[in-house]
mmCIF file of N, CA and C in Angstrom:
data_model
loop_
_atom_site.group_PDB
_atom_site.id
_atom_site.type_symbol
_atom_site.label_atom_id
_atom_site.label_comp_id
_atom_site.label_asym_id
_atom_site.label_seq_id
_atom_site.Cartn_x
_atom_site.Cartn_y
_atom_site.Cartn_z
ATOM 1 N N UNK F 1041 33.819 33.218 30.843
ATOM 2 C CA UNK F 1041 33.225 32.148 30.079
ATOM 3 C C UNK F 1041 33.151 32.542 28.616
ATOM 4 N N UNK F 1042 33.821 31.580 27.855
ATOM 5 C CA UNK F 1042 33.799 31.819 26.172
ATOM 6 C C UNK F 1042 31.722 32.116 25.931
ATOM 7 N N UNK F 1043 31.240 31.167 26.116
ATOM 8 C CA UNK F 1043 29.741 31.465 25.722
ATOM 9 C C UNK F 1043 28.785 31.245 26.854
ATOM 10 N N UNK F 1044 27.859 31.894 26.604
ATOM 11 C CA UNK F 1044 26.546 32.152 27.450
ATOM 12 C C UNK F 1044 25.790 31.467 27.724
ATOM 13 N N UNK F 1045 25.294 31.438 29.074
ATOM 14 C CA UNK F 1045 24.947 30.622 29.505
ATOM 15 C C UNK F 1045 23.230 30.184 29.095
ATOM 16 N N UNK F 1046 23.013 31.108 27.911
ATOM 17 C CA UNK F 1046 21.385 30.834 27.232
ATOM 18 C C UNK F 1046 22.740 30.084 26.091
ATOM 19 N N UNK F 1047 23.697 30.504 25.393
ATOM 20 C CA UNK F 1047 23.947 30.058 24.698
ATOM 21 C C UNK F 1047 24.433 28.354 24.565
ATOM 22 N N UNK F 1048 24.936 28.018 25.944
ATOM 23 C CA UNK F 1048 25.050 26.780 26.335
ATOM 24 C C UNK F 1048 23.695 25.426 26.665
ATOM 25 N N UNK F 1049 22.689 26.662 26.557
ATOM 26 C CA UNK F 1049 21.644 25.568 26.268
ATOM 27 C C UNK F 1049 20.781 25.350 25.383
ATOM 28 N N UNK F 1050 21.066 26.178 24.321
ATOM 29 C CA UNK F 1050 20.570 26.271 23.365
ATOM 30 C C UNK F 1050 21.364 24.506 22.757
ATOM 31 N N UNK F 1051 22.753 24.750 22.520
ATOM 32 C CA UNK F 1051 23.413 23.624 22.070
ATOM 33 C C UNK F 1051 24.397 22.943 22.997
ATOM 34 N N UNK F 1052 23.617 22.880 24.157
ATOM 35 C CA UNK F 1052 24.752 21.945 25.072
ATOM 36 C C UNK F 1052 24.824 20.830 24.769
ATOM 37 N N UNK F 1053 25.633 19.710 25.273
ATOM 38 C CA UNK F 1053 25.414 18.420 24.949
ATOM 39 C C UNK F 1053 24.597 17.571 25.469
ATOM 40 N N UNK F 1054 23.936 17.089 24.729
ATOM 41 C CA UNK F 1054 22.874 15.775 25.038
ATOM 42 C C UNK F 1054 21.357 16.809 24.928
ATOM 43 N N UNK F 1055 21.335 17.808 24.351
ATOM 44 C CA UNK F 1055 19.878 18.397 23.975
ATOM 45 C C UNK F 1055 19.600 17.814 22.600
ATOM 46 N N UNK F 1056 18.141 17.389 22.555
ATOM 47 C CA UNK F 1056 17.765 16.831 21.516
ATOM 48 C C UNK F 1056 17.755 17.671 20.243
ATOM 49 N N UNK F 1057 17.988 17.501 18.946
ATOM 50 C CA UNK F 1057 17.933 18.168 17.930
ATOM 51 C C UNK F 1057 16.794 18.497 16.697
ATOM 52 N N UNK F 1058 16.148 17.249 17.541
ATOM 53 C CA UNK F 1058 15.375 16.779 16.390
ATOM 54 C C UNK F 1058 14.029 17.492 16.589
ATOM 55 N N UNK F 1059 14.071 18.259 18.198
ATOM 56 C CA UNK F 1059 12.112 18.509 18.140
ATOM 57 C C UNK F 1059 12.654 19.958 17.427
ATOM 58 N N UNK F 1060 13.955 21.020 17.375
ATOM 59 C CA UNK F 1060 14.475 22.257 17.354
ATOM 60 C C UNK F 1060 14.460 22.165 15.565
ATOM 61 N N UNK F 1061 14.779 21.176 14.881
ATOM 62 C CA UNK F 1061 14.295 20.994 13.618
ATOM 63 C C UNK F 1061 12.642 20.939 12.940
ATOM 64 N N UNK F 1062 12.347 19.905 14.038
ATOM 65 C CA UNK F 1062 10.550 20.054 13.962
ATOM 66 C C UNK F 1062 9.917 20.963 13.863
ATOM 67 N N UNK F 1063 10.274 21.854 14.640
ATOM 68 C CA UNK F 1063 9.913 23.735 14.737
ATOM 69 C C UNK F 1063 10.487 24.639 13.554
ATOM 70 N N UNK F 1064 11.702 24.533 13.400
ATOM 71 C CA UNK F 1064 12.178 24.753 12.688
ATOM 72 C C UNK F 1064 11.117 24.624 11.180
ATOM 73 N N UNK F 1065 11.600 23.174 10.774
ATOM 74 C CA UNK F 1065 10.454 23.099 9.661
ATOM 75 C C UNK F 1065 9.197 23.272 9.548
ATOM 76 N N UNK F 1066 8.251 23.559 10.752
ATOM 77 C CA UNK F 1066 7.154 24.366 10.749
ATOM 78 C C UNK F 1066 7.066 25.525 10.272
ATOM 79 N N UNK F 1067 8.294 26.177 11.169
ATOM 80 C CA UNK F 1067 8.257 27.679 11.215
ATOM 81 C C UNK F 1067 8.042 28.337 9.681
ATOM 82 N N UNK F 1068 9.367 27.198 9.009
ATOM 83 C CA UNK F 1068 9.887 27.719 7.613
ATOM 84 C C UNK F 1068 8.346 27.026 6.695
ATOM 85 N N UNK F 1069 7.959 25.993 6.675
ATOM 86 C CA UNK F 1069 6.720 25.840 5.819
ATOM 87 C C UNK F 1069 5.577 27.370 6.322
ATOM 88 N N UNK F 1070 5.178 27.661 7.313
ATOM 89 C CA UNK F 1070 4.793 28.467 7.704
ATOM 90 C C UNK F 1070 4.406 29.659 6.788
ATOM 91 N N UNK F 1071 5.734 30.278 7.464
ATOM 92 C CA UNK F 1071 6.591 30.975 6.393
ATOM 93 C C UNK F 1071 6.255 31.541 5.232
ATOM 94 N N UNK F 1072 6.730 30.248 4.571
ATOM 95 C CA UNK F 1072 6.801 30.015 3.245
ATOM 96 C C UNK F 1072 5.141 30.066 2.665
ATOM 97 N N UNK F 1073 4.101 29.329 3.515
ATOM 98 C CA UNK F 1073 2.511 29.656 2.676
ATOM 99 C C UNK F 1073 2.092 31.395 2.682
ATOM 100 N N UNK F 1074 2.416 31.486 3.723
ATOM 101 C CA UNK F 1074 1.989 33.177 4.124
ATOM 102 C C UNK F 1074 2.204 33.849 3.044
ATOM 103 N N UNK F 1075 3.789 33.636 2.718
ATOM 104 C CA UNK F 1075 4.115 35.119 1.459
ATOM 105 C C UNK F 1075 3.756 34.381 0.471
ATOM 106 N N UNK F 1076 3.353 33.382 -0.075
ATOM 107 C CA UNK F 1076 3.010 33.337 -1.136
ATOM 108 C C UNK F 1076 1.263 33.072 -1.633
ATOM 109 N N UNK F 1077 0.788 33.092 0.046
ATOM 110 C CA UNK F 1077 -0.455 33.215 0.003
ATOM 111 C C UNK F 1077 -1.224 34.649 -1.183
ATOM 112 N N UNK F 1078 -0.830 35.347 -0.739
ATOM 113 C CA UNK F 1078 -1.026 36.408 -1.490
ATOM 114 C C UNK F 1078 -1.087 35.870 -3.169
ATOM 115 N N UNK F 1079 -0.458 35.345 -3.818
ATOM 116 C CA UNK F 1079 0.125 35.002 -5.093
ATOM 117 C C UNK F 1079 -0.456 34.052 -5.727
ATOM 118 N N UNK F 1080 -1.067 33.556 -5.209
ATOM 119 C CA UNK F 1080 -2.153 32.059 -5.396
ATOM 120 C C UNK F 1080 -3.479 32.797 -6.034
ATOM 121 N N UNK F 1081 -3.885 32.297 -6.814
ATOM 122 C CA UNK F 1081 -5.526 32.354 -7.758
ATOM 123 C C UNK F 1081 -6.248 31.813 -6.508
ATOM 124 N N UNK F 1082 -7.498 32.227 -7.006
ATOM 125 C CA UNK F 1082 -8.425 31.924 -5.956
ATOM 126 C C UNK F 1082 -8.687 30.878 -5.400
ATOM 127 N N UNK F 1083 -8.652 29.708 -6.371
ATOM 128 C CA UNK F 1083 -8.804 28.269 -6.389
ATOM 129 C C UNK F 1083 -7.732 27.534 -5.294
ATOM 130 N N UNK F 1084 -6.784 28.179 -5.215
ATOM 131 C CA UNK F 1084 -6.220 28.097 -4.300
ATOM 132 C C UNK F 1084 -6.080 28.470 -2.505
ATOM 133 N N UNK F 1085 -6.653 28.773 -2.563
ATOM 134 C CA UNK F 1085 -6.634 29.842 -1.367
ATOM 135 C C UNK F 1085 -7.418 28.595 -0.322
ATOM 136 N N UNK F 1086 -8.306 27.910 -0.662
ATOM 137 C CA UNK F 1086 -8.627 26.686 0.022
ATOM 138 C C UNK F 1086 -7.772 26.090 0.617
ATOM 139 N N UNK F 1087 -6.835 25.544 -0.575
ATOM 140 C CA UNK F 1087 -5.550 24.756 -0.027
ATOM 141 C C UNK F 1087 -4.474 25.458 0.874
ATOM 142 N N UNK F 1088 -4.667 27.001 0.569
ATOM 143 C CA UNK F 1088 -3.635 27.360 1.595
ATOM 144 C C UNK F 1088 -4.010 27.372 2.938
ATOM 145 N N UNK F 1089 -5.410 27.572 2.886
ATOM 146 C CA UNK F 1089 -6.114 27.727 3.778
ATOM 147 C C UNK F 1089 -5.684 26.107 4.890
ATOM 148 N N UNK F 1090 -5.905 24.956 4.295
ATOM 149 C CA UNK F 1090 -5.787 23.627 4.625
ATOM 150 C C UNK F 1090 -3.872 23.729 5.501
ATOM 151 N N UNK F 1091 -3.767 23.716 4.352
ATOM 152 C CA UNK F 1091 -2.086 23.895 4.566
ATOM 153 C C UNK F 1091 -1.019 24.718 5.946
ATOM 154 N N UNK F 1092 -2.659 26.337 6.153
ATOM 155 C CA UNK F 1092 -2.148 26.936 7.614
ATOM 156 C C UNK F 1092 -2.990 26.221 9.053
ATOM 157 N N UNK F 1093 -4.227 25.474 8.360
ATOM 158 C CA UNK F 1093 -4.919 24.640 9.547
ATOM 159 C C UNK F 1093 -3.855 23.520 9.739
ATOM 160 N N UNK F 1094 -3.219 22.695 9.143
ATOM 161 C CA UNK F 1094 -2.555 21.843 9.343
ATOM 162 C C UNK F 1094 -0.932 22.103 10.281
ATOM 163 N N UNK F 1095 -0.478 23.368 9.582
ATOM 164 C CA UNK F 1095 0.732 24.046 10.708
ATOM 165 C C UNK F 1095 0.067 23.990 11.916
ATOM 166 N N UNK F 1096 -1.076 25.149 11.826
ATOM 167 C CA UNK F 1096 -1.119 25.206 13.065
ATOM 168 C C UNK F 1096 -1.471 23.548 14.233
ATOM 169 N N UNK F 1097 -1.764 23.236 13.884
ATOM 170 C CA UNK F 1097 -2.039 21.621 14.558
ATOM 171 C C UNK F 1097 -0.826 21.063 14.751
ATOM 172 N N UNK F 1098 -0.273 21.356 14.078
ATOM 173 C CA UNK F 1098 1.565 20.236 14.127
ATOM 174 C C UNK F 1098 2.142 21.672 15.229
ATOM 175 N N UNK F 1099 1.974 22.972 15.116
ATOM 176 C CA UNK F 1099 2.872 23.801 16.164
ATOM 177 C C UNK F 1099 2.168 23.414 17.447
ATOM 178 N N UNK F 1100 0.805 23.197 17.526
ATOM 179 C CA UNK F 1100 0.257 22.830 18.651
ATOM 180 C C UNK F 1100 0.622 21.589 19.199
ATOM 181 N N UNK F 1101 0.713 20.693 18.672
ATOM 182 C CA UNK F 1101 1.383 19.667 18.870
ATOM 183 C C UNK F 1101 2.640 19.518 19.736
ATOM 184 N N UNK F 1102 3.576 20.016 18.469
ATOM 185 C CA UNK F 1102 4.895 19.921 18.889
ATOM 186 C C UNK F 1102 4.944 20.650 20.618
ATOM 187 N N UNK F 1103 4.060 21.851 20.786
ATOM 188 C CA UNK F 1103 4.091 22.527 22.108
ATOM 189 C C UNK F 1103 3.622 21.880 23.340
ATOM 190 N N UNK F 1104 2.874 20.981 22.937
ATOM 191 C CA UNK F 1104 2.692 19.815 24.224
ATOM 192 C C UNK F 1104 2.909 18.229 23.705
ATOM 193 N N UNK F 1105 4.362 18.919 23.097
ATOM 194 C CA UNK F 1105 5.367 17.264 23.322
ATOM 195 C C UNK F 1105 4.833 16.074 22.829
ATOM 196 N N UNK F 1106 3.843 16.262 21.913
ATOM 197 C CA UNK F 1106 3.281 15.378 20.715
ATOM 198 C C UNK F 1106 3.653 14.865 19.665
ATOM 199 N N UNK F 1107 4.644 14.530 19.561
ATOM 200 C CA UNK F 1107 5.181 14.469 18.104
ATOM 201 C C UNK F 1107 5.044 13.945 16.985
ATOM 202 N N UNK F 1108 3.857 12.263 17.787
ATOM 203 C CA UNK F 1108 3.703 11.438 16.640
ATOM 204 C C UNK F 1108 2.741 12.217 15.889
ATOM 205 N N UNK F 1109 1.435 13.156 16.704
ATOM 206 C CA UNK F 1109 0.656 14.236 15.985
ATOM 207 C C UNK F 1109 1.023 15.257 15.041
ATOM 208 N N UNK F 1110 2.369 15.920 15.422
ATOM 209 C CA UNK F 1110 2.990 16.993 14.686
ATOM 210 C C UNK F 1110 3.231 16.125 13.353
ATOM 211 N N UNK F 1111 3.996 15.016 13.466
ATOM 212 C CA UNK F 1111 4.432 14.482 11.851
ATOM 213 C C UNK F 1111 3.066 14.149 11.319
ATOM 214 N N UNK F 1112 1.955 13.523 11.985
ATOM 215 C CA UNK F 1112 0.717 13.960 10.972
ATOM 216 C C UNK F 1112 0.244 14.646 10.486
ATOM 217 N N UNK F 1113 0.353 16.196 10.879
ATOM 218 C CA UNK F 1113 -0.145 17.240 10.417
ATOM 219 C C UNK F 1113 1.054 17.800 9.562
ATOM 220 N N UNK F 1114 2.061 17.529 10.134
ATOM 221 C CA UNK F 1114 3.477 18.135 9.099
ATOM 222 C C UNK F 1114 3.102 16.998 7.545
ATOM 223 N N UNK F 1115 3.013 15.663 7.275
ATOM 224 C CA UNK F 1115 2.814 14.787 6.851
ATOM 225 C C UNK F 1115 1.631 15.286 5.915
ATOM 226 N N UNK F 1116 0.399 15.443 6.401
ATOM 227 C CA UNK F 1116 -0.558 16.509 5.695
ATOM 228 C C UNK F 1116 -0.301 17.806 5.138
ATOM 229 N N UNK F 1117 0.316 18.274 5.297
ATOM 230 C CA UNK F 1117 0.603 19.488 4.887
ATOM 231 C C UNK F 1117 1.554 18.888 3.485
ATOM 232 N N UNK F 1118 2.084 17.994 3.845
ATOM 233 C CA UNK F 1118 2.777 17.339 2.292
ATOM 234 C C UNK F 1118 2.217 16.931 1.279
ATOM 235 N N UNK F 1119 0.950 16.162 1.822
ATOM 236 C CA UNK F 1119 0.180 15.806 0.705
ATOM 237 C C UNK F 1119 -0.774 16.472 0.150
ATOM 238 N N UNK F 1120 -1.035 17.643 0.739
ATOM 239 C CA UNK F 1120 -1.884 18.593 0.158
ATOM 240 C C UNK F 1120 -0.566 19.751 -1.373
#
């Protein structure tokens, strides 16, 4: 077999793409507050603070197949 059989379901056909992006863009906003948490003035640190309560709610989400919840909290995390 050319590829593996984790590898065939990772991107077989007819798997959805869109929740593997959802995560995806969690992961990477995530991410992205952490290292620059550090780098933020104090005044800030609230909002980052807001910003990792809100991931975490959209990863919780997304993990029990919630999604219209995840884009609210992903959605929040924008407007903050």
């Amino acid at each position: 077999m050319a590829e593996s059989l984790h590898e065939a379901h990772l991107i077989g056909p007819g798997k959805s793409t869109w929740r593997t992006s959802l995560k995806s863009a969690s992961l990477l906003l995530l991410i992205s507050t952490l290292s620059i948490a550090g780098s933020l003035p104090q005044s800030s640190l609230s909002t980052t603070s807001q910003v990792q309560t809100h991931l975490a709610r959209a990863q919780a989400a997304l993990r029990a197949h919630d999604t219209a919840a995840a884009v609210k909290e992903f959605k929040e995390v924008l407007a903050l």
